[in-house]
PDB file of C-alpha atoms in Angstrom:
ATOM      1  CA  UNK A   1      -1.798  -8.252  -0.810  1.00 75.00           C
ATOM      2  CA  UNK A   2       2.055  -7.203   0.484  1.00 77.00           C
ATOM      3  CA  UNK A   3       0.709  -5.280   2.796  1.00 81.00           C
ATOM      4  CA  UNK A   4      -1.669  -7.387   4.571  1.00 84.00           C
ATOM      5  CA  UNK A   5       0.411 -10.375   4.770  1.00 86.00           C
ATOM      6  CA  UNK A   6       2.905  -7.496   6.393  1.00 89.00           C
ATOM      7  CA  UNK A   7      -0.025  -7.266   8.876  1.00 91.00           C
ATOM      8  CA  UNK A   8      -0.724 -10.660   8.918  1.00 94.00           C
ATOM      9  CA  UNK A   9       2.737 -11.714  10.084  1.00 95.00           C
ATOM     10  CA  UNK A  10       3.208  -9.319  12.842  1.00 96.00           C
ATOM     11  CA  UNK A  11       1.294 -12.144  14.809  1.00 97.00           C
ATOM     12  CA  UNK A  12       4.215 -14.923  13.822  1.00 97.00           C
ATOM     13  CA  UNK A  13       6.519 -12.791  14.582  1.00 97.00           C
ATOM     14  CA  UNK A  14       5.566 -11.567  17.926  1.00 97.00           C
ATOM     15  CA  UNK A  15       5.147 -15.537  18.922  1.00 97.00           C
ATOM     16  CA  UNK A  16       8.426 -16.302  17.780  1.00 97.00           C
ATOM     17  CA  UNK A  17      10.256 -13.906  19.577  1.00 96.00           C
ATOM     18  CA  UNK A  18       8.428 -15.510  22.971  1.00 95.00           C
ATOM     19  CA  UNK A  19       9.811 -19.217  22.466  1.00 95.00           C
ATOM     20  CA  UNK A  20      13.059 -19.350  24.437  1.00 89.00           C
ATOM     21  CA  UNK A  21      15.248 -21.610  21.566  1.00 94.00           C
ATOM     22  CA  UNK A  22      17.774 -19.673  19.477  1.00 95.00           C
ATOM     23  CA  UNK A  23      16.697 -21.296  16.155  1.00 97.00           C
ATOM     24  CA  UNK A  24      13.135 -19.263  17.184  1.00 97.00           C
ATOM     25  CA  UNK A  25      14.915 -15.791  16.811  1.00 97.00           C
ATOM     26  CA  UNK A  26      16.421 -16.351  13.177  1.00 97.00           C
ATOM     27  CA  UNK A  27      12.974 -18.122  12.337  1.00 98.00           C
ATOM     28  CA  UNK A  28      11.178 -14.711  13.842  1.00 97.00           C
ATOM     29  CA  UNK A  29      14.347 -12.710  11.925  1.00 97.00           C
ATOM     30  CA  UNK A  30      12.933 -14.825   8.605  1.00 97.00           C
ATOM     31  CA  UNK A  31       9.671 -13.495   9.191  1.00 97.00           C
ATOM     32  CA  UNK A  32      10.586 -10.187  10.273  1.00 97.00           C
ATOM     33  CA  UNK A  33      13.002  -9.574   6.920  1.00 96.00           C
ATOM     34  CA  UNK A  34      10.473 -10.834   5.055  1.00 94.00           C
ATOM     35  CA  UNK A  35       7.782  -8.279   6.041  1.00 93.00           C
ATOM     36  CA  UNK A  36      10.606  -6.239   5.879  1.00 91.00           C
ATOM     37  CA  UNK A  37      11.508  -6.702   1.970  1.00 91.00           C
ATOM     38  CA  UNK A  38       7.549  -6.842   1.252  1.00 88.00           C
ATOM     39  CA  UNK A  39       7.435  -2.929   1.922  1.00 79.00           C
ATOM     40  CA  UNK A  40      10.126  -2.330  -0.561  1.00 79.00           C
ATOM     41  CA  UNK A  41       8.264  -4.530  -3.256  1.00 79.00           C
ATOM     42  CA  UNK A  42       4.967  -3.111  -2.627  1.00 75.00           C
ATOM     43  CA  UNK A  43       5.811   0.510  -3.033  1.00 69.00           C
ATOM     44  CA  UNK A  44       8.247  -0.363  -5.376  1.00 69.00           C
ATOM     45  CA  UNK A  45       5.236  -1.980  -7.639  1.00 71.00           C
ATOM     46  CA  UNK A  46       2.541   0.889  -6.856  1.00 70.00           C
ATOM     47  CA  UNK A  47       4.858   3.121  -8.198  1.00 71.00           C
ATOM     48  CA  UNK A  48       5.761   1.290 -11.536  1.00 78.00           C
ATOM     49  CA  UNK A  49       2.843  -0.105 -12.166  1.00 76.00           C
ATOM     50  CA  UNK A  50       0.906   2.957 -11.206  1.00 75.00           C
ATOM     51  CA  UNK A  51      -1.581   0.545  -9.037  1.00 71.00           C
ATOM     52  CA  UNK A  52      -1.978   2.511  -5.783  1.00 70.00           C
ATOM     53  CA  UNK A  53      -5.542   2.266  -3.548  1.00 68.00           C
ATOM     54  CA  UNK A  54      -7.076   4.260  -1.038  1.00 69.00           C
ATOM     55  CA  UNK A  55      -6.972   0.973   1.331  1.00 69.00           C
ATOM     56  CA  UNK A  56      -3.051   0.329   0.121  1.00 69.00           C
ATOM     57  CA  UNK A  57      -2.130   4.477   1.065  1.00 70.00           C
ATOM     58  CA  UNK A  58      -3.814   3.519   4.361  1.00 74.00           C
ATOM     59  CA  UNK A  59      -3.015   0.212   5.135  1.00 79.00           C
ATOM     60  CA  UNK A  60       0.802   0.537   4.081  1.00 80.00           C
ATOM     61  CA  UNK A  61       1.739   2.933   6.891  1.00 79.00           C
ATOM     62  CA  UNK A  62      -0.092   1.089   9.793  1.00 86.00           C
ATOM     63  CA  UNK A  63       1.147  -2.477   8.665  1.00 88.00           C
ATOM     64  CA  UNK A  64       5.080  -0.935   8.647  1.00 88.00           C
ATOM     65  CA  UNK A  65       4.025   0.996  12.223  1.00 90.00           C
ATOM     66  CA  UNK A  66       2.804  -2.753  13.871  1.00 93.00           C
ATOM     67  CA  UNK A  67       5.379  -4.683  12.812  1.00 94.00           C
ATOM     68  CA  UNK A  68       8.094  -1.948  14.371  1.00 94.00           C
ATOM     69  CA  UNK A  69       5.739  -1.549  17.351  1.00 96.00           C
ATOM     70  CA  UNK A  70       4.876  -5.230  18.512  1.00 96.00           C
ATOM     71  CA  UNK A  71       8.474  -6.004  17.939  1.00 97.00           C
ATOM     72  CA  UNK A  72       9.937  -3.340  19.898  1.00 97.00           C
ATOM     73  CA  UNK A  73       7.264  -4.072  22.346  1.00 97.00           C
ATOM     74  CA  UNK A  74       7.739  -7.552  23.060  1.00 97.00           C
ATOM     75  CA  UNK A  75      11.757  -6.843  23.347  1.00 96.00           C
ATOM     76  CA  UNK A  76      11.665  -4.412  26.280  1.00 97.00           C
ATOM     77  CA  UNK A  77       8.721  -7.151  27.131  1.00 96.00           C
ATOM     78  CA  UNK A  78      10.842 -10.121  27.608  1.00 94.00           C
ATOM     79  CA  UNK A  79      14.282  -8.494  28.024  1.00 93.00           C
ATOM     80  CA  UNK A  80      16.181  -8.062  24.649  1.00 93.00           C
ATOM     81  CA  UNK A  81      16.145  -4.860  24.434  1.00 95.00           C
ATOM     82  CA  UNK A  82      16.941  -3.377  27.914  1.00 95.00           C
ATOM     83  CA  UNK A  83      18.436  -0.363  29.628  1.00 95.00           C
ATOM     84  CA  UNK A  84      19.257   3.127  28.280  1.00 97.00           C
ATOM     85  CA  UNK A  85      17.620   1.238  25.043  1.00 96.00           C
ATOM     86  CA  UNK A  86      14.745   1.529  25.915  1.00 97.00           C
ATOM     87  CA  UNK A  87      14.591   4.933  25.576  1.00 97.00           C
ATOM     88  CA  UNK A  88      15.513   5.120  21.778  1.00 97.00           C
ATOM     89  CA  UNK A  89      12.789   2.452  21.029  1.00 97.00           C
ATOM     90  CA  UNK A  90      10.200   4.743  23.076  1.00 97.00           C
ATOM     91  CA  UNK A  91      11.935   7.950  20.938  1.00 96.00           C
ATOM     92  CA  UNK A  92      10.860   5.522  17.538  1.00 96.00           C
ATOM     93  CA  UNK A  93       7.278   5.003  18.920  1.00 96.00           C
ATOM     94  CA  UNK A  94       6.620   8.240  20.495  1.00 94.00           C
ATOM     95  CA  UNK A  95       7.748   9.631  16.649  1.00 91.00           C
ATOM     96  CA  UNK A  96       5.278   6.853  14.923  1.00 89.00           C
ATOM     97  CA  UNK A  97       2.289   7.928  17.125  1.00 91.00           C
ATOM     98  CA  UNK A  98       2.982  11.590  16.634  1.00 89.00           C
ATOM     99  CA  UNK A  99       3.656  11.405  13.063  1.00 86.00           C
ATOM    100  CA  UNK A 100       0.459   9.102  12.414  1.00 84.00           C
ATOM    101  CA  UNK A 101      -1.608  11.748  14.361  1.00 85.00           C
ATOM    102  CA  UNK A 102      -0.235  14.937  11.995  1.00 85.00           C
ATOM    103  CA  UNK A 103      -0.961  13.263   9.063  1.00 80.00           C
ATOM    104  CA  UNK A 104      -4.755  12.251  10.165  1.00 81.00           C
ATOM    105  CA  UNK A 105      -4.979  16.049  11.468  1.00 81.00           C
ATOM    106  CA  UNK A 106      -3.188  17.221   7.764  1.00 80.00           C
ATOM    107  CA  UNK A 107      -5.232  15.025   5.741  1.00 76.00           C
ATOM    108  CA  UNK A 108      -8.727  16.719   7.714  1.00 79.00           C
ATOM    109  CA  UNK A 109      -7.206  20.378   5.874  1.00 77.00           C
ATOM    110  CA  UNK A 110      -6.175  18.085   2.583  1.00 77.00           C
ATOM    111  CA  UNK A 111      -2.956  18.187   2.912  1.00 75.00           C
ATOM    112  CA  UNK A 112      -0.794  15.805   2.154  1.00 73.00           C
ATOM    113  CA  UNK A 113       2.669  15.158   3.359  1.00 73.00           C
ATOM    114  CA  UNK A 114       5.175  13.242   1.169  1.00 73.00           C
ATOM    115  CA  UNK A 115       7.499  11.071   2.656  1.00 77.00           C
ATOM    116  CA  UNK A 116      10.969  12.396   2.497  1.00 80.00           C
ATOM    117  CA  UNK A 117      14.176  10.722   1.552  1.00 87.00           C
ATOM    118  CA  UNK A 118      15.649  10.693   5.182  1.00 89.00           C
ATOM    119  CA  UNK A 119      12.110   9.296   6.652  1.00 86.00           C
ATOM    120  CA  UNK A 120      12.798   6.150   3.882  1.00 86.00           C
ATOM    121  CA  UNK A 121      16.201   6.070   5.282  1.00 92.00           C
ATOM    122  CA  UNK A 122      15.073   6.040   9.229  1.00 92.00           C
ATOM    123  CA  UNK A 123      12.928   3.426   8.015  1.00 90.00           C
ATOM    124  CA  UNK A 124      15.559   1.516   6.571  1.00 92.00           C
ATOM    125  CA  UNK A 125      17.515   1.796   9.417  1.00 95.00           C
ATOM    126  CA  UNK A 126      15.022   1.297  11.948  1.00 94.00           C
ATOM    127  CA  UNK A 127      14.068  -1.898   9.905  1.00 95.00           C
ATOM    128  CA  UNK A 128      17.633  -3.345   9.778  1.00 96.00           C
ATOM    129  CA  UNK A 129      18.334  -2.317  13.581  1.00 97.00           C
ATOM    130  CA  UNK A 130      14.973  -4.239  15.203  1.00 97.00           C
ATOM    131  CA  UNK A 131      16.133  -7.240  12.762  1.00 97.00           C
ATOM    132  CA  UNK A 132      19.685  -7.472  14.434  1.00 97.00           C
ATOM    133  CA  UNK A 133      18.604  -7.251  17.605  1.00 97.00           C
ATOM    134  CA  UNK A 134      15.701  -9.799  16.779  1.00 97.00           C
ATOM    135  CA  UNK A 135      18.530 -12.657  16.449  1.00 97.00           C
ATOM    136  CA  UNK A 136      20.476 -10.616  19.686  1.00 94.00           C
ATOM    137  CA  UNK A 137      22.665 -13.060  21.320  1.00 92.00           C
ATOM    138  CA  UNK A 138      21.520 -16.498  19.240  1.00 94.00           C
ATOM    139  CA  UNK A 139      23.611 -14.064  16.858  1.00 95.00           C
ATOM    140  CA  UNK A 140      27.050 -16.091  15.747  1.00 95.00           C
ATOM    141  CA  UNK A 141      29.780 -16.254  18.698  1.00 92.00           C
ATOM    142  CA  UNK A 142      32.427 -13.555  18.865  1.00 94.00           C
ATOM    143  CA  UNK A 143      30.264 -11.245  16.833  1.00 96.00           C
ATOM    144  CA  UNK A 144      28.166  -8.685  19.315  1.00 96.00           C
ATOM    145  CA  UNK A 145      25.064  -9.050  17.668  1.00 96.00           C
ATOM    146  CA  UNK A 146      23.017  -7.340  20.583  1.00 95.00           C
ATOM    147  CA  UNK A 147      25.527  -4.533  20.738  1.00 96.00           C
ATOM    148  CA  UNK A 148      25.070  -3.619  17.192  1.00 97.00           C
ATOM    149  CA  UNK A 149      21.695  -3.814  17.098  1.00 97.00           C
ATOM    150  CA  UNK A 150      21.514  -1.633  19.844  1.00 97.00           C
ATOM    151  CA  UNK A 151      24.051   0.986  18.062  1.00 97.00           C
ATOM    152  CA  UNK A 152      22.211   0.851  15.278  1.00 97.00           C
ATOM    153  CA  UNK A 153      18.560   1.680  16.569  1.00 98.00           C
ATOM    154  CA  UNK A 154      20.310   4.669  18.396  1.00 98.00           C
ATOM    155  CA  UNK A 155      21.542   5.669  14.845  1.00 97.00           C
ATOM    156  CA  UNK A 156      17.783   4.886  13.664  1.00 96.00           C
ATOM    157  CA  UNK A 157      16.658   6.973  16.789  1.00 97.00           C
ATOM    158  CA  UNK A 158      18.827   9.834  15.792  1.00 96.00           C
ATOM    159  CA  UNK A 159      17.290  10.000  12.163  1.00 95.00           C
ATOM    160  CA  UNK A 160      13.640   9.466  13.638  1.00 94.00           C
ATOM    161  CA  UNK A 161      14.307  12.717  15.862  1.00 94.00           C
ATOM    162  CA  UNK A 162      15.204  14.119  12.833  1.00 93.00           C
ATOM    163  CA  UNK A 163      12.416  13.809  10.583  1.00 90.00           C
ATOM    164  CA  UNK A 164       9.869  13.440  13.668  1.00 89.00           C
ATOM    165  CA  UNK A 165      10.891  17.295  13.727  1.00 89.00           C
ATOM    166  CA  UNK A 166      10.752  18.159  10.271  1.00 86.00           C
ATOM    167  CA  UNK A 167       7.284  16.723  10.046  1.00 84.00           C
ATOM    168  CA  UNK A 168       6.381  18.195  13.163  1.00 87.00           C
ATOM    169  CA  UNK A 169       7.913  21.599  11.539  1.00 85.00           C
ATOM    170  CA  UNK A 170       5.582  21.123   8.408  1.00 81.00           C
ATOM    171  CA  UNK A 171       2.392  20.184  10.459  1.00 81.00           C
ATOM    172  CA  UNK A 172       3.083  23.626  12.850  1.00 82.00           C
ATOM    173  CA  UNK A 173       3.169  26.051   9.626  1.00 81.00           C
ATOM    174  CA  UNK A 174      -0.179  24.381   8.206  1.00 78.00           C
ATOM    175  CA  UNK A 175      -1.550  24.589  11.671  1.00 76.00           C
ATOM    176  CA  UNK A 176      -0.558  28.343  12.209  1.00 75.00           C
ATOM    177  CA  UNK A 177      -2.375  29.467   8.557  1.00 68.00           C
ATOM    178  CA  UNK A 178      -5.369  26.767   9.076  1.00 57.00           C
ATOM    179  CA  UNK A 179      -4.465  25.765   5.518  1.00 54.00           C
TER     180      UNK A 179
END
């Protein structure tokens, strides 16, 4: 149930962030850390309560993967997220989509590849970054919001290039022994 409303409020989000008030970017930042915490909780309770699915180990992944891409989407799309930083949300998507494909390709050979402590922390990261810049400049005056949103999703960037390659690294040596 976590993580279909996560899916389910990508939509609410993504309309939020087009209505041109300020008090519609901390709603959308509501939303968005909301989703946000529901990841925690829901792989925080599969583990404890030992209740994982097949449709939960497939769904969770995708839901976190739209939420990160329709928001970073619709921010280059109407202008909050501009310029050189552009490139390090393209660097987090082009990692998502490559990622996403070596695990289908992985999971054809049944293997399985654990996500690693530094791929929870580029998630964390990612996460807190895309919520800054979410409230951007309705952000409180004298504080840069924007600026250290931005700072931080190069920081999230930086980590994604990081495991993107270690995955990548894994993926390559299964590839090379077809096992």
């Amino acid at each position: 149930m976590l993580t279909l409303s996560r899916i389910l409020v990508v939509p609410i989000v993504v309309g939020l962030l087009y209505l041109p008030a300020d008090i519609w970017r901390w709603i959308a930042c509501g939303f968005y850390a909301a989703a946000c915490i529901t990841d925690y909780f829901d792989g925080h309770f599969a583990r404890t309560m030992r209740q994982t699915s097949a449709l939960g180990r497939f769904l969770d992944p995708i839901a976190d993967k739209l939420l990160v891409a329709a928001v970073i989407v619709v921010m280059v799309a109407n202008g909050q997220l501009a310029g050189v930083s552009v490139l390090a949300g393209l660097i987090i998507l082009c990692r998502e989509i490559l990622v996403s494909g070596l695990r289908e390709y992985l999971a054809e050979l049944k293997v399985g590849v654990p996500v690693s402590t530094v791929a929870k922390w580029k998630t964390t990261m990612q996460m807190v970054a895309l919520g800054v810049l979410i409230v951007g400049d309705a952000g409180p005056a004298g504080i840069p919001v924007r600026e250290i949103g931005e700072v931080l999703l190069w920081a999230a960037a930086a980590l994604t290039l990081y495991t993107g390659y270690d995955y990548l690294r894994t993926g390559l040596r299964h590839m090379q022994t077809g096992a």
